[in-house]
Structures are given as structure tokens and as C-alpha cells.
Amino acid sequence: MLLIGPPGAGKGTQAHALSDALGVPAISTGDIFRDNVRNETELGRQAKAYMDAGDNVPDSLTNDLVRDRLGQDDCAGGFLLDGYPRTTDQVRALDEFLAGQGASMDAVIELVADPDVVVERLRKRALDQGRADDDESVVRHRLTVYREQTAPLIDVYAQRGLLSQVDGIGEIDQVTERIRSALAERGIRVPA
Ligand code: AMP
């Protein structure tokens, strides 16, 4: 399953809630990149400048990282992706990976959030967490990158009949409930 939506839509928060309930790992490429930057790995060194600028890290680096992560044992029973795929090339790489495993996607949840609300949320997160890429001008750039490179994927998944759109504005539990109902409509039960 995957969660898609603009930066600040609450994907990470919802991914954690769903991952606990479903008993599958939530995999956030953003978190993995941030860990690598913090630990000063080679991957972190290569990714940092893109992240600080609010640009996508190149597909080749990102796809390798995800293939590696999804190949680990804890992903055998399923996984929830947060923040990947973000480009059409990443969709292709994920399709290839899944086909190689004889697996397929069950659902894509789009968390819908108005850009003004998102900018305000990220302004608060910048104060709380001090993420360099939550600086307002970088946030605006990340929204542009989302609109240009990631939003087109929504149509791709809609055409495959996998997309459920969920209003991402509201209390955390309320949004989780909306996702739960959207998944229930697809026959996917999320334990409470
Ligand atoms: P996030 O935590 O999902 O907002 O991601 C933070 C930053 O990590 C992004 O602005 C990108 O620089 C990088 N990143 C995360 N996921 C991806 C991805 N799937 N493709 C390219 N870059 C990514």
C-alpha cells in the first residue's frame, strides 16, 4: 500500500498509525535519507544537497535504496510506503520490483491537503523539529516539485483502480478513521 500527498499532508503520522494497526512496516524514504545524513554515510552525503534544496534525490539512488529495503525480511508480509514513489521513474522501478516478487499493490491513499494549510503546518514543524527543508521558501519549492513530479502519479494509480482520496485536514484520529473507511470500501480491514 502507499500513501501519497504533498509535504505536510500528514503522511508520516498516518503511516505510523496504519503500520501499527496492520502489523506491516511503514517505510519512509525521507526518514531513511535523514538517517543517512545524520550518520554521515555515503548515501547521506550524496542526498543532502538535494534535500536541503527541497529537490528530489535522483531516482537511481532512491530506487536502489528502496529495492534494498523492500527486500528485507520484515517486508515479506507487506509494507506501507510513505513518500515513495515520487516520480514516474520510481513507479516503473516499484512495478518491476513487485512483479519480480509476484506481488501487487493493494491500495494507494492520497491524503488531500490545501497548499496554504500545508505551508502553515510545516512552518510549525520547522519550529518544533528544526528541519532545514521546512524553511518557508524551501517548502514552497517542495510543493512545486510535488505538483510537477509527483501529482501526475495520482492519475496513474487512479487509472489502475487503486486510488482512494482522503481529506487530510482534521484531527489525526479523524483522518485515520477516514483512511480506515476508504480501505474498508476496498475490502481491506484495518484492525482497531
Ligand atoms: P519527506 O520526508 O518525504 O518529505 O522527504 C524529505 C526529502 O527527502 C525530500 O524533499 C527529498 O529531497 C528526499 N526524498 C524523500 N523521498 C524521496 C523520493 N521518493 N524520491 C526522491 N527524493 C526523496
mmCIF file of C-alpha atoms and ligand atoms in Angstrom:
data_model
loop_
_atom_site.group_PDB
_atom_site.id
_atom_site.type_symbol
_atom_site.label_atom_id
_atom_site.label_comp_id
_atom_site.label_asym_id
_atom_site.label_seq_id
_atom_site.Cartn_x
_atom_site.Cartn_y
_atom_site.Cartn_z
ATOM 1 C CA MET A 1 0.000 0.000 0.000
ATOM 2 C CA LEU A 2 1.195 3.530 -0.443
ATOM 3 C CA LEU A 3 0.448 6.975 0.902
ATOM 4 C CA ILE A 4 0.779 9.893 -1.444
ATOM 5 C CA GLY A 5 0.232 13.598 -0.832
ATOM 6 C CA PRO A 6 2.034 16.940 -0.604
ATOM 7 C CA PRO A 7 4.677 17.603 2.040
ATOM 8 C CA GLY A 8 2.924 18.352 5.309
ATOM 9 C CA ALA A 9 -0.239 16.402 4.478
ATOM 10 C CA GLY A 10 0.407 14.078 7.420
ATOM 11 C CA LYS A 11 1.665 11.026 5.535
ATOM 12 C CA GLY A 12 4.282 10.115 8.151
ATOM 13 C CA THR A 13 1.846 10.366 11.055
ATOM 14 C CA GLN A 14 -0.811 8.313 9.299
ATOM 15 C CA ALA A 15 1.725 5.782 8.036
ATOM 16 C CA HIS A 16 2.783 5.097 11.639
ATOM 17 C CA ALA A 17 -0.801 4.618 12.812
ATOM 18 C CA LEU A 18 -1.606 2.274 9.925
ATOM 19 C CA SER A 19 1.639 0.365 10.240
ATOM 20 C CA ASP A 20 0.891 -0.383 13.909
ATOM 21 C CA ALA A 21 -2.658 -1.462 13.133
ATOM 22 C CA LEU A 22 -1.773 -3.580 10.097
ATOM 23 C CA GLY A 23 1.433 -5.037 11.508
ATOM 24 C CA VAL A 24 3.490 -4.164 8.429
ATOM 25 C CA PRO A 25 6.486 -1.806 8.309
ATOM 26 C CA ALA A 26 5.998 1.821 7.297
ATOM 27 C CA ILE A 27 8.831 2.774 5.023
ATOM 28 C CA SER A 28 9.572 6.457 4.590
ATOM 29 C CA THR A 29 12.287 7.257 2.080
ATOM 30 C CA GLY A 30 12.571 10.713 3.673
ATOM 31 C CA ASP A 31 13.311 9.134 7.093
ATOM 32 C CA ILE A 32 15.870 6.772 5.569
ATOM 33 C CA PHE A 33 17.603 9.659 3.807
ATOM 34 C CA ARG A 34 17.579 11.753 7.009
ATOM 35 C CA ASP A 35 19.113 8.844 9.000
ATOM 36 C CA ASN A 36 21.835 8.572 6.387
ATOM 37 C CA VAL A 37 22.551 12.296 6.518
ATOM 38 C CA ARG A 38 22.698 12.161 10.327
ATOM 39 C CA ASN A 39 25.045 9.172 10.259
ATOM 40 C CA GLU A 40 27.161 10.795 7.558
ATOM 41 C CA THR A 41 27.025 7.772 5.248
ATOM 42 C CA GLU A 42 27.997 7.941 1.578
ATOM 43 C CA LEU A 43 24.302 7.869 0.632
ATOM 44 C CA GLY A 44 23.624 10.703 3.077
ATOM 45 C CA ARG A 45 26.461 12.710 1.609
ATOM 46 C CA GLN A 46 25.025 12.282 -1.890
ATOM 47 C CA ALA A 47 21.446 13.060 -0.851
ATOM 48 C CA LYS A 48 21.985 16.038 1.431
ATOM 49 C CA ALA A 49 22.277 18.868 -1.096
ATOM 50 C CA TYR A 50 19.087 17.781 -2.878
ATOM 51 C CA MET A 51 17.188 17.502 0.377
ATOM 52 C CA ASP A 52 18.340 20.868 1.686
ATOM 53 C CA ALA A 53 17.229 22.481 -1.578
ATOM 54 C CA GLY A 54 13.845 20.723 -1.460
ATOM 55 C CA ASP A 55 14.568 18.783 -4.645
ATOM 56 C CA ASN A 56 14.031 15.097 -5.169
ATOM 57 C CA VAL A 57 17.074 12.928 -4.662
ATOM 58 C CA PRO A 58 17.951 11.346 -8.058
ATOM 59 C CA ASP A 59 15.827 8.333 -9.000
ATOM 60 C CA SER A 60 18.754 5.945 -9.358
ATOM 61 C CA LEU A 61 19.860 6.484 -5.740
ATOM 62 C CA THR A 62 16.301 6.355 -4.430
ATOM 63 C CA ASN A 63 15.282 3.249 -6.357
ATOM 64 C CA ASP A 64 18.368 1.329 -5.201
ATOM 65 C CA LEU A 65 17.658 2.279 -1.620
ATOM 66 C CA VAL A 66 14.015 1.171 -1.810
ATOM 67 C CA ARG A 67 14.800 -2.121 -3.572
ATOM 68 C CA ASP A 68 17.236 -2.877 -0.785
ATOM 69 C CA ARG A 69 14.786 -2.014 1.961
ATOM 70 C CA LEU A 70 11.832 -3.876 0.443
ATOM 71 C CA GLY A 71 13.995 -6.951 0.026
ATOM 72 C CA GLN A 72 14.443 -7.251 3.796
ATOM 73 C CA ASP A 73 12.622 -9.981 5.710
ATOM 74 C CA ASP A 74 10.188 -7.739 7.561
ATOM 75 C CA CYS A 75 8.650 -6.659 4.225
ATOM 76 C CA ALA A 76 7.749 -10.201 3.159
ATOM 77 C CA GLY A 77 4.195 -9.902 4.528
ATOM 78 C CA GLY A 78 3.561 -6.481 3.001
ATOM 79 C CA PHE A 79 4.591 -2.894 3.558
ATOM 80 C CA LEU A 80 3.345 0.633 3.562
ATOM 81 C CA LEU A 81 5.303 3.194 1.565
ATOM 82 C CA ASP A 82 5.327 6.838 2.616
ATOM 83 C CA GLY A 83 6.909 9.320 0.207
ATOM 84 C CA TYR A 84 7.780 6.794 -2.499
ATOM 85 C CA PRO A 85 7.238 6.639 -5.442
ATOM 86 C CA ARG A 86 7.539 10.341 -6.191
ATOM 87 C CA THR A 87 8.324 10.253 -9.924
ATOM 88 C CA THR A 88 7.215 8.188 -12.923
ATOM 89 C CA ASP A 89 10.622 6.503 -12.994
ATOM 90 C CA GLN A 90 10.101 5.418 -9.379
ATOM 91 C CA VAL A 91 6.676 3.987 -10.303
ATOM 92 C CA ARG A 92 8.385 1.948 -13.003
ATOM 93 C CA ALA A 93 11.050 0.710 -10.556
ATOM 94 C CA LEU A 94 8.419 -0.229 -7.969
ATOM 95 C CA ASP A 95 6.324 -2.043 -10.589
ATOM 96 C CA GLU A 96 9.389 -4.010 -11.632
ATOM 97 C CA PHE A 97 10.254 -4.885 -8.057
ATOM 98 C CA LEU A 98 6.718 -6.052 -7.286
ATOM 99 C CA ALA A 99 6.468 -8.064 -10.494
ATOM 100 C CA GLY A 100 9.755 -9.762 -9.604
ATOM 101 C CA GLN A 101 8.262 -10.772 -6.256
ATOM 102 C CA GLY A 102 4.968 -11.894 -7.796
ATOM 103 C CA ALA A 103 3.320 -9.221 -5.635
ATOM 104 C CA SER A 104 0.999 -6.343 -6.419
ATOM 105 C CA MET A 105 -0.223 -3.177 -4.789
ATOM 106 C CA ASP A 106 -3.486 -3.300 -2.816
ATOM 107 C CA ALA A 107 -4.266 0.399 -2.438
ATOM 108 C CA VAL A 108 -2.977 3.928 -2.869
ATOM 109 C CA ILE A 109 -4.262 6.511 -0.422
ATOM 110 C CA GLU A 110 -3.993 10.144 -1.465
ATOM 111 C CA LEU A 111 -4.019 12.495 1.516
ATOM 112 C CA VAL A 112 -5.581 15.639 0.115
ATOM 113 C CA ALA A 113 -4.489 18.918 1.725
ATOM 114 C CA ASP A 114 -4.741 22.537 0.661
ATOM 115 C CA PRO A 115 -1.300 24.130 -0.013
ATOM 116 C CA ASP A 116 -1.955 27.033 2.392
ATOM 117 C CA VAL A 117 -2.750 24.641 5.234
ATOM 118 C CA VAL A 118 0.321 22.593 4.448
ATOM 119 C CA VAL A 119 2.618 25.629 4.457
ATOM 120 C CA GLU A 120 1.273 26.625 7.871
ATOM 121 C CA ARG A 121 1.719 23.092 9.274
ATOM 122 C CA LEU A 122 5.285 22.952 8.025
ATOM 123 C CA ARG A 123 6.003 26.389 9.490
ATOM 124 C CA LYS A 124 5.053 24.906 12.885
ATOM 125 C CA ARG A 125 7.099 21.752 12.255
ATOM 126 C CA ALA A 126 10.119 23.937 11.422
ATOM 127 C CA LEU A 127 9.802 25.499 14.881
ATOM 128 C CA ASP A 128 9.288 22.120 16.636
ATOM 129 C CA GLN A 129 11.780 19.927 14.799
ATOM 130 C CA GLY A 130 14.147 22.341 13.094
ATOM 131 C CA ARG A 131 14.139 20.539 9.747
ATOM 132 C CA ALA A 132 16.165 22.683 7.340
ATOM 133 C CA ASP A 133 13.839 21.811 4.454
ATOM 134 C CA ASP A 134 10.852 23.194 6.360
ATOM 135 C CA ASP A 135 12.128 26.730 5.820
ATOM 136 C CA GLU A 136 9.291 28.578 4.042
ATOM 137 C CA SER A 137 10.999 29.191 0.695
ATOM 138 C CA VAL A 138 12.167 25.552 0.590
ATOM 139 C CA VAL A 139 8.652 24.403 1.486
ATOM 140 C CA ARG A 140 7.235 26.364 -1.444
ATOM 141 C CA HIS A 141 9.784 24.734 -3.721
ATOM 142 C CA ARG A 142 8.928 21.261 -2.358
ATOM 143 C CA LEU A 143 5.270 21.960 -3.156
ATOM 144 C CA THR A 144 6.217 22.887 -6.727
ATOM 145 C CA VAL A 145 8.294 19.723 -7.068
ATOM 146 C CA TYR A 146 5.311 17.765 -5.720
ATOM 147 C CA ARG A 147 2.926 19.397 -8.190
ATOM 148 C CA GLU A 148 5.206 18.842 -11.167
ATOM 149 C CA GLN A 149 6.737 15.439 -10.482
ATOM 150 C CA THR A 150 4.511 13.587 -8.020
ATOM 151 C CA ALA A 151 0.925 14.775 -8.513
ATOM 152 C CA PRO A 152 0.813 13.187 -12.015
ATOM 153 C CA LEU A 153 1.216 9.769 -10.346
ATOM 154 C CA ILE A 154 -2.224 10.171 -8.802
ATOM 155 C CA ASP A 155 -3.812 9.748 -12.230
ATOM 156 C CA VAL A 156 -1.661 6.727 -12.946
ATOM 157 C CA TYR A 157 -2.923 4.948 -9.848
ATOM 158 C CA ALA A 158 -6.491 6.159 -10.392
ATOM 159 C CA GLN A 159 -6.424 4.574 -13.836
ATOM 160 C CA ARG A 160 -5.281 1.336 -12.266
ATOM 161 C CA GLY A 161 -8.305 1.472 -9.961
ATOM 162 C CA LEU A 162 -6.111 1.649 -6.858
ATOM 163 C CA LEU A 163 -6.674 5.227 -5.694
ATOM 164 C CA SER A 164 -8.722 6.348 -2.696
ATOM 165 C CA GLN A 165 -8.739 10.068 -1.915
ATOM 166 C CA VAL A 166 -8.965 11.045 1.737
ATOM 167 C CA ASP A 167 -9.319 14.520 3.219
ATOM 168 C CA GLY A 168 -6.094 15.057 5.172
ATOM 169 C CA ILE A 169 -7.341 18.067 7.113
ATOM 170 C CA GLY A 170 -8.601 17.407 10.631
ATOM 171 C CA GLU A 171 -7.586 15.733 13.863
ATOM 172 C CA ILE A 172 -5.102 12.868 13.473
ATOM 173 C CA ASP A 173 -7.601 10.207 14.655
ATOM 174 C CA GLN A 174 -10.298 11.591 12.418
ATOM 175 C CA VAL A 175 -8.040 11.292 9.362
ATOM 176 C CA THR A 176 -7.042 7.748 10.402
ATOM 177 C CA GLU A 177 -10.754 6.853 10.558
ATOM 178 C CA ARG A 178 -11.279 8.233 7.055
ATOM 179 C CA ILE A 179 -8.421 6.087 5.773
ATOM 180 C CA ARG A 180 -9.869 3.098 7.600
ATOM 181 C CA SER A 181 -13.243 3.606 5.850
ATOM 182 C CA ALA A 182 -11.599 4.105 2.454
ATOM 183 C CA LEU A 183 -9.704 0.849 2.875
ATOM 184 C CA ALA A 184 -12.812 -0.954 4.123
ATOM 185 C CA GLU A 185 -14.531 0.018 0.870
ATOM 186 C CA ARG A 186 -11.738 -1.882 -0.881
ATOM 187 C CA GLY A 187 -12.226 -4.891 1.354
ATOM 188 C CA ILE A 188 -9.111 -4.141 3.405
ATOM 189 C CA ARG A 189 -9.805 -4.337 7.118
ATOM 190 C CA VAL A 190 -7.576 -2.292 9.419
ATOM 191 C CA PRO A 191 -7.777 -3.689 12.978
ATOM 192 C CA ALA A 192 -8.520 -1.025 15.639
HETATM 193 P P1 AMP B 1 9.911 13.656 3.082
HETATM 194 O O1 AMP B 1 10.304 13.315 4.467
HETATM 195 O O2 AMP B 1 9.115 12.563 2.408
HETATM 196 O O3 AMP B 1 9.247 14.996 2.964
HETATM 197 O O4 AMP B 1 11.265 13.748 2.228
HETATM 198 C C1 AMP B 1 12.263 14.704 2.534
HETATM 199 C C2 AMP B 1 13.232 14.849 1.372
HETATM 200 O O5 AMP B 1 13.876 13.584 1.123
HETATM 201 C C3 AMP B 1 12.588 15.210 0.044
HETATM 202 O O6 AMP B 1 12.379 16.599 -0.094
HETATM 203 C C4 AMP B 1 13.612 14.675 -0.949
HETATM 204 O O7 AMP B 1 14.755 15.510 -1.008
HETATM 205 C C5 AMP B 1 14.049 13.382 -0.269
HETATM 206 N N1 AMP B 1 13.170 12.260 -0.688
HETATM 207 C C6 AMP B 1 12.328 11.540 0.109
HETATM 208 N N2 AMP B 1 11.689 10.595 -0.602
HETATM 209 C C7 AMP B 1 12.130 10.719 -1.878
HETATM 210 C C8 AMP B 1 11.845 10.039 -3.100
HETATM 211 N N3 AMP B 1 10.954 9.030 -3.142
HETATM 212 N N4 AMP B 1 12.480 10.453 -4.214
HETATM 213 C C9 AMP B 1 13.373 11.446 -4.197
HETATM 214 N N5 AMP B 1 13.686 12.138 -3.082
HETATM 215 C C10 AMP B 1 13.071 11.777 -1.932
#
